[in-house]
Coordinates of C-alpha atoms and ligand atoms in Angstrom, one line a residue:
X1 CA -33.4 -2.9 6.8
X2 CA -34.2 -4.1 9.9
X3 CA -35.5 -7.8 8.8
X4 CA -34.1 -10.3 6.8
X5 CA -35.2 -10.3 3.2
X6 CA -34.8 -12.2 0.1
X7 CA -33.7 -11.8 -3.1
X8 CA -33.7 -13.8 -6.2
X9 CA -30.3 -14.8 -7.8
X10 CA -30.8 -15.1 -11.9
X11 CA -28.8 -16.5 -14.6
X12 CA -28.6 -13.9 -17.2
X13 CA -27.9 -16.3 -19.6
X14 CA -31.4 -18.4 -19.0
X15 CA -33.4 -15.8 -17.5
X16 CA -34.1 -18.5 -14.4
X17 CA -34.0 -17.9 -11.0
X18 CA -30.8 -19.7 -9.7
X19 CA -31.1 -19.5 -6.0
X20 CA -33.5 -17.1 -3.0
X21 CA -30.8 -15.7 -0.8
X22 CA -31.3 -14.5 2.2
X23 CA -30.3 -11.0 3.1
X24 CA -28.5 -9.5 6.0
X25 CA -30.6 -7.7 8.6
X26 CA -29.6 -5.1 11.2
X27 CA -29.2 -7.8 14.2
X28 CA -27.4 -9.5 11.9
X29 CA -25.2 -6.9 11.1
X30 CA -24.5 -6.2 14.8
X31 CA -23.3 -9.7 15.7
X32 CA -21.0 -9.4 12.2
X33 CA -19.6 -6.3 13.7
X34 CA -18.7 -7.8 17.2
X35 CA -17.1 -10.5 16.1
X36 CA -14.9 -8.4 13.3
X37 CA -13.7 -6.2 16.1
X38 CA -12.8 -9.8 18.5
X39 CA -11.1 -11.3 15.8
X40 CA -9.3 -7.6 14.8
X41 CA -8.0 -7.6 18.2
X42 CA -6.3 -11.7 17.7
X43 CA -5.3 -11.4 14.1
X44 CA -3.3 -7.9 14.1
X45 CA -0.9 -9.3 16.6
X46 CA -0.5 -12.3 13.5
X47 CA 3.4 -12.3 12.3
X48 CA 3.7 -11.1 9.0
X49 CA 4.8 -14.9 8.1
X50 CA 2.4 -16.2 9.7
X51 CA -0.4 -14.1 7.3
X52 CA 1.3 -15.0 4.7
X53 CA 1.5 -18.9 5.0
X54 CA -2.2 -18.6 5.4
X55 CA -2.9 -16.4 2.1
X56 CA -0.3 -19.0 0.4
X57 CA -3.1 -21.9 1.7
X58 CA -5.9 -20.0 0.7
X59 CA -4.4 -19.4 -3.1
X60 CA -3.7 -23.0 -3.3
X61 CA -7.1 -23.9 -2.1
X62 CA -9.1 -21.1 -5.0
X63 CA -6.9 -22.8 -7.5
X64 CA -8.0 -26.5 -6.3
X65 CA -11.6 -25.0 -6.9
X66 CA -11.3 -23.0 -10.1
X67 CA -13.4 -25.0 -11.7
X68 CA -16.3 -25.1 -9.7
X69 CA -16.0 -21.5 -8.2
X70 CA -15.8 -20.8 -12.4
X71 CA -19.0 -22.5 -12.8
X72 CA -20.8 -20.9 -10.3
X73 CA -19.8 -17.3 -11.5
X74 CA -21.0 -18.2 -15.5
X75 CA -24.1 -19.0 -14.3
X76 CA -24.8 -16.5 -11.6
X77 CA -22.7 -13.5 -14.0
X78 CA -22.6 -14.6 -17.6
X79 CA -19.3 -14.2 -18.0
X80 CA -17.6 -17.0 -20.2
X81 CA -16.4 -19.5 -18.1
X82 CA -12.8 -19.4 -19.7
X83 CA -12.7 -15.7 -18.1
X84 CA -14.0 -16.8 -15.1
X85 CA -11.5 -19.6 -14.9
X86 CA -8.8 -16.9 -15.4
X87 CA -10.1 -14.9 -12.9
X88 CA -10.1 -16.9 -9.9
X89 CA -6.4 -17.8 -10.8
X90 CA -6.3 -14.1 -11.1
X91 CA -7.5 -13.9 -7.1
X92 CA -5.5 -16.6 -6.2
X93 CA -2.5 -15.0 -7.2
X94 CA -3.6 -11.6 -4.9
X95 CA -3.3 -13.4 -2.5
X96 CA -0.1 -14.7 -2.8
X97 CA 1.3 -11.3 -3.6
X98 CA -0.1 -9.2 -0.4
X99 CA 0.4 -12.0 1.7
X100 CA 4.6 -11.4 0.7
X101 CA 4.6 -7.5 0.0
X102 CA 2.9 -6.9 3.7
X103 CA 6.1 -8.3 5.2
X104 CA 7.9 -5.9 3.2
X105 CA 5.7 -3.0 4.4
X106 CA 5.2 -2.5 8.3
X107 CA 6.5 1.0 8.4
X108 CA 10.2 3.1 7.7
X109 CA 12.6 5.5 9.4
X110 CA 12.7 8.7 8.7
X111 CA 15.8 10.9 9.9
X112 CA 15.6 12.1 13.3
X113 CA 15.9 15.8 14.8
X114 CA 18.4 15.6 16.9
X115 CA 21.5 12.7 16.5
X116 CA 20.6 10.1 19.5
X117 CA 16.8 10.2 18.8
X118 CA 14.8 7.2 16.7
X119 CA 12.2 8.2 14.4
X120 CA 9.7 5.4 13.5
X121 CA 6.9 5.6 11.1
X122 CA 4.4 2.7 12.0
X123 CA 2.0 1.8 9.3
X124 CA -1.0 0.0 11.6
X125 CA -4.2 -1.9 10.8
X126 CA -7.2 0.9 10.3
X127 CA -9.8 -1.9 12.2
X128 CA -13.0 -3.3 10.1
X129 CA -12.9 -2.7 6.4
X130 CA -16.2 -2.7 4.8
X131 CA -15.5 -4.0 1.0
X132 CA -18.4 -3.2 -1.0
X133 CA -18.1 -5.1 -5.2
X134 CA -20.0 -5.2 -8.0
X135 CA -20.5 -7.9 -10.0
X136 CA -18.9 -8.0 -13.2
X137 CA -15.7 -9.5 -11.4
X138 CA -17.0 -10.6 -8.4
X139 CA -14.0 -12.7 -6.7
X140 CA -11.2 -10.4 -8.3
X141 CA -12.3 -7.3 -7.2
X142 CA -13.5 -8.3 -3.9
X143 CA -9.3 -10.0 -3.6
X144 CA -8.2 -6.8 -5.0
X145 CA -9.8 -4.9 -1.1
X146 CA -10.0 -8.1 1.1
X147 CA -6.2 -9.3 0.4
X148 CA -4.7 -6.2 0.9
X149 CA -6.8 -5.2 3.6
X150 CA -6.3 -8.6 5.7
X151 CA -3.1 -8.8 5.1
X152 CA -2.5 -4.8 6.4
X153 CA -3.9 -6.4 9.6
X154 CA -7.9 -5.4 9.7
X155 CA -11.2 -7.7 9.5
X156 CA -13.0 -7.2 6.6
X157 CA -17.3 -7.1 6.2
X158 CA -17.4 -7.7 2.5
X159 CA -20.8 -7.3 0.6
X160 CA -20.7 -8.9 -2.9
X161 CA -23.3 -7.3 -5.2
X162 CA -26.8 -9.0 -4.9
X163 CA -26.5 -10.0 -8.6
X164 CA -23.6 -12.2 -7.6
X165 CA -23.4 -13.2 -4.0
X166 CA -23.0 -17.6 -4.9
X167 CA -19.0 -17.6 -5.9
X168 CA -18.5 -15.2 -2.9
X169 CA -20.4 -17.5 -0.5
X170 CA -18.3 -20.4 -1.9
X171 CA -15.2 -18.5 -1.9
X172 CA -15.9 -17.5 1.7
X173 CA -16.4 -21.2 2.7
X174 CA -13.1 -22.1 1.4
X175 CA -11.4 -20.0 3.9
X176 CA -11.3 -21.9 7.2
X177 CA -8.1 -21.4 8.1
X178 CA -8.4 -17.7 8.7
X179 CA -9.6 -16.9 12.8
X180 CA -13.1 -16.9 13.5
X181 CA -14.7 -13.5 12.4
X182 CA -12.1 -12.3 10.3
X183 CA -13.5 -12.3 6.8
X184 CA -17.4 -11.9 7.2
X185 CA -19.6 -11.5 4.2
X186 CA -23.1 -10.2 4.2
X187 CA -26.2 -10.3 1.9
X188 CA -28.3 -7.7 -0.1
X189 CA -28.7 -4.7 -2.2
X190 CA -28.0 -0.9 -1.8
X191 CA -30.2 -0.7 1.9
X192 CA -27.0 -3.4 2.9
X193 CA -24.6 -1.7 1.3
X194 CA -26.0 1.6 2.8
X195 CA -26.4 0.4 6.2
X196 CA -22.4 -1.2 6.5
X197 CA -21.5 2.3 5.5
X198 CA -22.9 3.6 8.0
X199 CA -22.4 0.7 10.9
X200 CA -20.4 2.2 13.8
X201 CA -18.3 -0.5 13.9
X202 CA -17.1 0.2 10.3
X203 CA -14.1 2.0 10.3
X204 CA -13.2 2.4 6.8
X205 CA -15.1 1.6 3.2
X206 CA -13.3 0.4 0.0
X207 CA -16.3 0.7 -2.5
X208 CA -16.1 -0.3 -6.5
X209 CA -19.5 0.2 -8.6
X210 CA -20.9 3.0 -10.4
X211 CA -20.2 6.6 -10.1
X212 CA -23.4 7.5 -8.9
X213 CA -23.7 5.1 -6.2
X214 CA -19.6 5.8 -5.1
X215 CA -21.0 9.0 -4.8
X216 CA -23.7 8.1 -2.2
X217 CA -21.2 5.9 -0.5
X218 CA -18.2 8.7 -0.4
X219 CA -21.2 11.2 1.1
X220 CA -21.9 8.6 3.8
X221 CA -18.4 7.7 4.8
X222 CA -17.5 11.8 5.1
X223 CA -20.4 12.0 7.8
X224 CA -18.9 9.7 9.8
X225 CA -14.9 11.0 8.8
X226 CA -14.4 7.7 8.1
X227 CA -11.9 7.0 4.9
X228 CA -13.5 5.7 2.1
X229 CA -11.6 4.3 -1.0
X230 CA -13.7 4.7 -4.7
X231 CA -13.1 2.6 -7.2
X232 CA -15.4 4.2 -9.8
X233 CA -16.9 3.8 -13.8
X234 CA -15.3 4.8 -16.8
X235 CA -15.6 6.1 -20.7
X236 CA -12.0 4.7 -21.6
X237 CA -10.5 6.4 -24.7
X238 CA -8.3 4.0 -27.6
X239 CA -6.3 5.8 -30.0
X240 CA -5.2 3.9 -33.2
X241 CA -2.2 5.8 -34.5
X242 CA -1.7 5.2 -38.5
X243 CA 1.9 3.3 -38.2
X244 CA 0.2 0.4 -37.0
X245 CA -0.9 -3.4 -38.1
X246 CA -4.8 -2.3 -38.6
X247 CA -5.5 -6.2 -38.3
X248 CA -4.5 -6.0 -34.8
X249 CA -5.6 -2.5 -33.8
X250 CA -8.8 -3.7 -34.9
X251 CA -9.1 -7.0 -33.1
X252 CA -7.2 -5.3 -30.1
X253 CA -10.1 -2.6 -30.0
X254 CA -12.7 -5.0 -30.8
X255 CA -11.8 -7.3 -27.7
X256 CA -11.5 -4.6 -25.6
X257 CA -14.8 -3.6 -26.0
X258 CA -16.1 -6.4 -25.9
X259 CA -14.5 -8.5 -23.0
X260 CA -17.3 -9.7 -20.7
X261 CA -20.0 -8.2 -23.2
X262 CA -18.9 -4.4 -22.6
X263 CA -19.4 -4.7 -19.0
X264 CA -15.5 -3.9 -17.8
X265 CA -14.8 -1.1 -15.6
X266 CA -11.9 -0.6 -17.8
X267 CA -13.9 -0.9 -21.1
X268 CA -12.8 0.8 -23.8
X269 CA -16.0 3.0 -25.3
X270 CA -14.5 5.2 -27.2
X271 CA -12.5 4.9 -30.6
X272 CA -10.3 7.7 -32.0
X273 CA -8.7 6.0 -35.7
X274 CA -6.2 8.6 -37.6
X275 CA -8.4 9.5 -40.9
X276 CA -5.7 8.0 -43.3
X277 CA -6.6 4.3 -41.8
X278 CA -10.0 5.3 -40.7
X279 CA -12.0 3.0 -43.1
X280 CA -9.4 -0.3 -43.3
X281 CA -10.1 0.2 -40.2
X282 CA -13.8 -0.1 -39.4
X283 CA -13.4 -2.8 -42.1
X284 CA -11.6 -5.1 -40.1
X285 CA -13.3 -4.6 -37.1
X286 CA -16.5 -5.9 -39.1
X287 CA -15.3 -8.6 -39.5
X288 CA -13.7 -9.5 -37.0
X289 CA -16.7 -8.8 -34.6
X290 CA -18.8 -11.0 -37.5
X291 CA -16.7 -14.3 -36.7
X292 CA -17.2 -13.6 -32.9
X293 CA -19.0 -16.8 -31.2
X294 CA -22.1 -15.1 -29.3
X295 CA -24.1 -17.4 -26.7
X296 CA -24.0 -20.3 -24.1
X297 CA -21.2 -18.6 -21.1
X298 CA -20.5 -22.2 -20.7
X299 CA -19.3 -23.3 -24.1
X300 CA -16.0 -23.3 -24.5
X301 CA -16.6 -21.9 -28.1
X302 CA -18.4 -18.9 -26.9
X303 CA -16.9 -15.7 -27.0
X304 CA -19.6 -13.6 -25.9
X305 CA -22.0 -14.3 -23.4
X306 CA -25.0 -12.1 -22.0
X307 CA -25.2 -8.6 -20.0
X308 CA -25.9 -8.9 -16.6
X309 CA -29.6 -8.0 -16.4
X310 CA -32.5 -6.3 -18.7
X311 CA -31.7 -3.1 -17.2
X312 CA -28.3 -3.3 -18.3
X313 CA -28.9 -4.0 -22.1
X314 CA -31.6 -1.3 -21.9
X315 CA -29.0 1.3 -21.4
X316 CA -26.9 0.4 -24.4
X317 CA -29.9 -0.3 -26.3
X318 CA -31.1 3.5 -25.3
X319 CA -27.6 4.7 -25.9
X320 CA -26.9 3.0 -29.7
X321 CA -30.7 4.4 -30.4
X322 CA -30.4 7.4 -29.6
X323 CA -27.1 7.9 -31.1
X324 CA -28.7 6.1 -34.6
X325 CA -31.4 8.7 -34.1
X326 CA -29.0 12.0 -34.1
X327 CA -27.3 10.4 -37.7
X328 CA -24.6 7.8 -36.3
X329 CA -24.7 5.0 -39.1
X330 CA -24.5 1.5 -37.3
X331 CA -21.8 -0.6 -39.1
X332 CA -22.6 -4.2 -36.8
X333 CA -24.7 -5.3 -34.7
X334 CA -27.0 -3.0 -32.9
X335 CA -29.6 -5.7 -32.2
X336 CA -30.5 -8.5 -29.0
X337 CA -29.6 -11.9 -29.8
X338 CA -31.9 -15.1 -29.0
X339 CA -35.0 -15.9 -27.7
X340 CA -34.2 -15.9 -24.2
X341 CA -31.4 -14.2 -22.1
X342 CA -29.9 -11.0 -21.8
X343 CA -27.8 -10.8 -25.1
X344 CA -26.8 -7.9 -27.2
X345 CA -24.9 -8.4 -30.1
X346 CA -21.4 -6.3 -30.7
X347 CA -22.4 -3.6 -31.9
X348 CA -19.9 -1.3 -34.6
X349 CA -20.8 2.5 -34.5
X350 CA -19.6 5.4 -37.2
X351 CA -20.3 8.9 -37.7
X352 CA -20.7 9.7 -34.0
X353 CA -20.4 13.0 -32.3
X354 CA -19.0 14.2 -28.9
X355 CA -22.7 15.2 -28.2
X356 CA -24.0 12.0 -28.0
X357 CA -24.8 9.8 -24.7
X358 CA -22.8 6.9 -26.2
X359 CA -19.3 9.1 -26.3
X360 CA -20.1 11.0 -23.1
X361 CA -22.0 8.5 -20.5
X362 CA -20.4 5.1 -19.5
X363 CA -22.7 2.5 -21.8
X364 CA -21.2 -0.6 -20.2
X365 CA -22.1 -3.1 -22.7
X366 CA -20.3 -4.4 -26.1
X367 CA -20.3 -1.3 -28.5
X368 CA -17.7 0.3 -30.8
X369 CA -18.4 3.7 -31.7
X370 CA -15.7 5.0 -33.8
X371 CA -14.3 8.3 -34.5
X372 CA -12.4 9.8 -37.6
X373 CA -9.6 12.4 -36.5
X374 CA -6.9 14.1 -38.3
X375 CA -3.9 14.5 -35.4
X376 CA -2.9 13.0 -32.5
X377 CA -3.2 15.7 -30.7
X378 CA -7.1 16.3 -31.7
X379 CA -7.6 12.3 -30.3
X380 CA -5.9 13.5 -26.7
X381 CA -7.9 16.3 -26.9
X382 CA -11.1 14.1 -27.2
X383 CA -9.6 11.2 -24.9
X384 CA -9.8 13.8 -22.3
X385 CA -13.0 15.6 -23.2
X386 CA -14.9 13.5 -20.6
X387 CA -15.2 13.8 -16.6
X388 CA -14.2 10.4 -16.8
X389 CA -10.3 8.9 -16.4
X390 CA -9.6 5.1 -15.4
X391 CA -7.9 4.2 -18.5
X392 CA -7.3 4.6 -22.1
X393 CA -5.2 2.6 -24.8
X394 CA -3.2 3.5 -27.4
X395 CA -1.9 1.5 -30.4
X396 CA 1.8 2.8 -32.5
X397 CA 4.5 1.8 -33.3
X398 CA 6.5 5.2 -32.6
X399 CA 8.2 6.1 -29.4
X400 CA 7.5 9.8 -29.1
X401 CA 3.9 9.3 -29.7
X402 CA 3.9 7.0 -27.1
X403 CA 5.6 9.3 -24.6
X404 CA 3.3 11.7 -26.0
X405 CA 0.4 9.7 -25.2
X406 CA 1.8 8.7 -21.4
X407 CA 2.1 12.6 -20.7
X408 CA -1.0 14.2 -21.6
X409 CA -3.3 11.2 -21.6
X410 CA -5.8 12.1 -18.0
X411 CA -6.3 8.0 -17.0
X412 CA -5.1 6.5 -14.0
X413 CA -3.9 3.4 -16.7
X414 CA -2.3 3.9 -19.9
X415 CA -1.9 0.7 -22.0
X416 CA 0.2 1.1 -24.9
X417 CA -0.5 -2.0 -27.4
X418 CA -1.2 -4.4 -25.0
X419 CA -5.4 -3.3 -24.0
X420 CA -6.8 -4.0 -20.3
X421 CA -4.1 -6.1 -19.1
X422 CA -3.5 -5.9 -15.2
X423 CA -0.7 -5.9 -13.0
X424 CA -0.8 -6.8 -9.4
X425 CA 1.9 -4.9 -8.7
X426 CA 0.8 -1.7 -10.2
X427 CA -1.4 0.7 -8.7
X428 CA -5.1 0.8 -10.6
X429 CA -7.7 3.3 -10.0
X430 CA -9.0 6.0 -11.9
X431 CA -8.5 10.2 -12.2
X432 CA -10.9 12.7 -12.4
X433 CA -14.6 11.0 -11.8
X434 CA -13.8 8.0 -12.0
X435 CA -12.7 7.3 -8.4
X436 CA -10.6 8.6 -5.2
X437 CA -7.4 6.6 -4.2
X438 CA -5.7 3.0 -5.5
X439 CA -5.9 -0.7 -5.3
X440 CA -3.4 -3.0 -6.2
X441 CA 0.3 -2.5 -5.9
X442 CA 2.0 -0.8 -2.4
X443 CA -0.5 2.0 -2.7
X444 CA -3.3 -0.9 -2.6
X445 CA -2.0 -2.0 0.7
X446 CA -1.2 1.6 2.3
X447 CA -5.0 2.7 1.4
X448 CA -5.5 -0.1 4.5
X449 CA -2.9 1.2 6.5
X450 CA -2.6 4.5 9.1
X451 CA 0.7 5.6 9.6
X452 CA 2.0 6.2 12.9
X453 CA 5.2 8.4 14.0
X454 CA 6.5 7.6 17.1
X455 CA 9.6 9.9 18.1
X456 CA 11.5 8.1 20.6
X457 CA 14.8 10.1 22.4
X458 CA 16.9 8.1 24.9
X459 CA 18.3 11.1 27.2
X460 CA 15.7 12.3 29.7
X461 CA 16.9 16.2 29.9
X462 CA 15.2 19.8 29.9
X463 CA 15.3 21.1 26.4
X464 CA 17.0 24.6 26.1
X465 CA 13.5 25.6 23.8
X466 CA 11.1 25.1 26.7
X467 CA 10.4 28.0 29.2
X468 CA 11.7 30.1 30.0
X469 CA 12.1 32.0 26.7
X470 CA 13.9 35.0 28.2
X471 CA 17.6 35.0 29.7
X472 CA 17.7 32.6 32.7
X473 CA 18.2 33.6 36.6
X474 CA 21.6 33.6 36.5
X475 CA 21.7 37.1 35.0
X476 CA 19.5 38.8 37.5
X477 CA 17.4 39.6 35.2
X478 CA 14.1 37.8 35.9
X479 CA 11.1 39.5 37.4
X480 CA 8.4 36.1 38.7
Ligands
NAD1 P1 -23.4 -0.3 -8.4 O1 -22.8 1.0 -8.1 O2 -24.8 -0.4 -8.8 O3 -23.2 -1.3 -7.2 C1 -22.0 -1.6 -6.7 C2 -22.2 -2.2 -5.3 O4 -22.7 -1.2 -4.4 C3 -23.2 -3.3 -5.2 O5 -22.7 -4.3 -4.2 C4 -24.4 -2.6 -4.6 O6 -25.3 -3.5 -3.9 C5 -23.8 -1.6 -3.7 N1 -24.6 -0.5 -3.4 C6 -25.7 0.1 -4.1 N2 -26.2 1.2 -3.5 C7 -25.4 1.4 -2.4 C8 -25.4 2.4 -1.4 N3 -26.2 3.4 -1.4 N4 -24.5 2.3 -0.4 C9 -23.6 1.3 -0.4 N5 -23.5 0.3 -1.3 C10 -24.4 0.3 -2.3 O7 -22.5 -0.9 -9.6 P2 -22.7 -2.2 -10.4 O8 -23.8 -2.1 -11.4 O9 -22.8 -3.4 -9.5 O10 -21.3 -2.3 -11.2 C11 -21.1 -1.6 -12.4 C12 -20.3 -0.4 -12.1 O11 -19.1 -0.6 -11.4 C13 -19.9 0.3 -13.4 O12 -20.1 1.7 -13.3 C14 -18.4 0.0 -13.5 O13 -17.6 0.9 -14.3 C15 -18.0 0.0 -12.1 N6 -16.8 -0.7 -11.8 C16 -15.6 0.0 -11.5 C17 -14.4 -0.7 -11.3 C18 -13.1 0.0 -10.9 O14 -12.2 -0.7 -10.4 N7 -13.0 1.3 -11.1 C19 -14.4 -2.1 -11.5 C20 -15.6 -2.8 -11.8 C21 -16.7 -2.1 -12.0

């Protein structure tokens, strides 16, 4: 994309075009890029204290403004604004934590080879990070790449996804302090995405969206042997053991389905119950998903707002049909909500099979397809069935199940009673297809650091391994 284009920011919840953006050309692009690499060259020489103070300002100022940066996210995401409340003190608190843990992390020693040398491992600033996000947690994930990554020492070009680009903006505003250049964000769709990817003066991606488009992205970035960090879907597995509080287990699995209508990487889409609880079970998810408050993203009573967009619901709504069509019996739900906006009811599935697109394909929106199965292990079998693994849940009492569970379970997350809670100081990222690397916890900051071994010995003298390799003059014994 060569021009500058526009695009049309809607609120899901309404239908109603919010606000015409304009997007990022090439020229634009360009001048981005230039001033990244100027204000690379100031900000990596930054003491590690001195970053930090600034992320500390920056955390206080996103709190200040959770309100309206909140506000902005309901309407441009649909998200309910108590979750979007959460998650900018959610960002804010990145911030804090990368602004301390990169003091902590600027290289090690590692033995040397002989007694008087010094071995240093440096870990260094890769250069411009292009941060590419989707939508569904637009300031948390794009904090979860730009802290790290600023605070590692590199500028950041960060591309929020064209469905959400307003909180971003705002967010971006907010950060004055930081030099001139440092934090850049541009404007558009894939051709933007695409065309950062491949900018020359990009010299590493850290991508989070679908598989298929991580794909694209990880092709692009290999072209150019650039590193390229995937943060990538999910089919998450939840396995309700039978020594459990079905109460719970059922609002636990209900809420993790549902959180932000369906549409979390981390989702879970997939139910295994033990048979002996099976239909308590399904029971009290009924109604538990029946008392839900479905609606207005800006009431404080709503639970539920609306999917992102029509293309979004269409997938669930092709997934739940199809799977109704092949003999699934649909216990809840299953149906849009209201006249206008992109609502889908929660939506309680039984009788479904491995076969179908709703336990194989990620359906990103607020359904519960549950599955009867006689033995643990039979559920770990299924968990894993998939070429998905970000996460997967598990609810029991019992410790060796649990241990069990940790062990065998293929997710780069295993929650254990406690569903989708995150830690930022624990690496996340998924196994298998669902991504390639971590954010979050040390491993978040070293995926923005190269490492650099500088071998330094203090005595300049001949080493008795150079040439020559044969016996030396002395002996008489040399021919040239
Ligand atoms: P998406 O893949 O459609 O888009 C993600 C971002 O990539 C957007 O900013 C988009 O504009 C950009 N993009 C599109 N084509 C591109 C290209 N060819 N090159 C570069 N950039 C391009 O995803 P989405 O619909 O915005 O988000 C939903 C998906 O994200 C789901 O699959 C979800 O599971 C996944 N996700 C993963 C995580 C995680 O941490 N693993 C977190 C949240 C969401």
């Amino acid at each position: 994309m060569t021009d500058n284009g526009r695009l049309s920011v809607v609120n899901p919840a309404t239908e109603e075009s919010i606000e015409e953006i304009v997007t990022t050309s090439r020229e634009d692009l360009d001048r981005a890029a230039g001033k990244a690499r100027r204000a690379f060259a100031e900000w990596r020489s930054f003491a590690g204290l001195d970053r930090a103070e600034l992320f500390h300002e920056l955390a206080s100022d996103l709190r200040d403004h959770a309100d309206e940066l909140a506000e902005i996210m309901t309407r441009e995401g649909g998200k309910p604004f108590i979750e979007n409340h959460d998650e900018v003190t959610w960002t804010a608190a990145c911030f804090d934590y990368y602004g301390e843990i990169a003091r902590d992390n600027v290289g090690y020693l590692p033995a040397p080879i002989e007694p008087q040398q010094l071995a240093l491992v440096i870990k260094e600033p890769v250069g411009t990070v292009a941060c590419i996000v989707p939508w569904n947690y637009p300031l948390l994930l794009a904090a979860w790449k730009v802290a790290p990554a600023l605070a590692a020492g590199n500028a950041v070009i960060l591309k929020p996804s064209e469905q959400t680009p307003l909180a971003t903006r705002r967010m971006a505003e907010l950060i004055e302090d930081l030099p001139d250049g440092l934090l850049q964000i541009v404007y558009g769709a894939g051709e933007v995405g695409e065309m950062l990817v491949r900018h020359p003066g990009v010299d590493m991606v850290a991508f989070t969206g679908s598989q298929e488009t991580g794909r694209k992205v990880g092709v692009a970035a290999a072209e150019r042997l650039i590193p390229a960090n995937l943060e990538l879907g999910g089919k998450d597995p939840f396995i309700i053991c039978d020594d459990v509080d079905i109460e719970v287990a059922a609002q636990g699995a209900v809420w993790a389905a549902c959180l932000n209508a369906g549409q979390v990487c981390t989702s879970s889409e997939r139910f295994y119950v033990m048979k002996g609880i099976a239909d308590d079970f399904v029971e009290a998810s009924k109604s538990y998903v029946e008392s839900l408050h479905i609606g207005d993203p800006m009431d404080e009573r709503t639970d539920i707002g609306p999917m992102i967009n029509e293309e979004g619901r269409g997938k669930v709504e092709r997934h739940v049909g199809e799977a109704l069509q092949k003999g699934a019996k649909l216990v809840a739900g299953g149906e849009r909500y209201g006249e206008r906006g992109f609502f889908y009811k929660p939506t309680i599935l039984t009788g479904v099979e491995p076969s179908m697109t709703v336990m194989r394909d990620e359906t990103f929106g607020p359904v519960v397809p549950i599955v009867q199965v006689d033995t643990l292990d039979e559920a770990i079998e299924q968990a894993n069935s998939v070429p998905y693994g970000l996460g997967a849940n598990v609810y029991t009492q019992d410790f060796e199940k649990m241990l069990k569970c940790m062990r065998e379970i293929r997710a780069g997350t295993v929650w254990i009673n406690d569903p989708l809670t995150d830690n930022d100081a624990a690496p996340f990222g998924g196994q298998k297809g669902s991504g390639i690397g971590r954010e979050l916890g040390r491993e978040g900051l070293e995926a923005f650091q190269e490492s650099k071994h500088v071998h330094i010995d203090p005595k300049v003298e001949k080493k008795e391994w150079w040439y020559p390799y044969g016996p030396g003059e002395e002996s008489g014994q040399r021919t040239i």
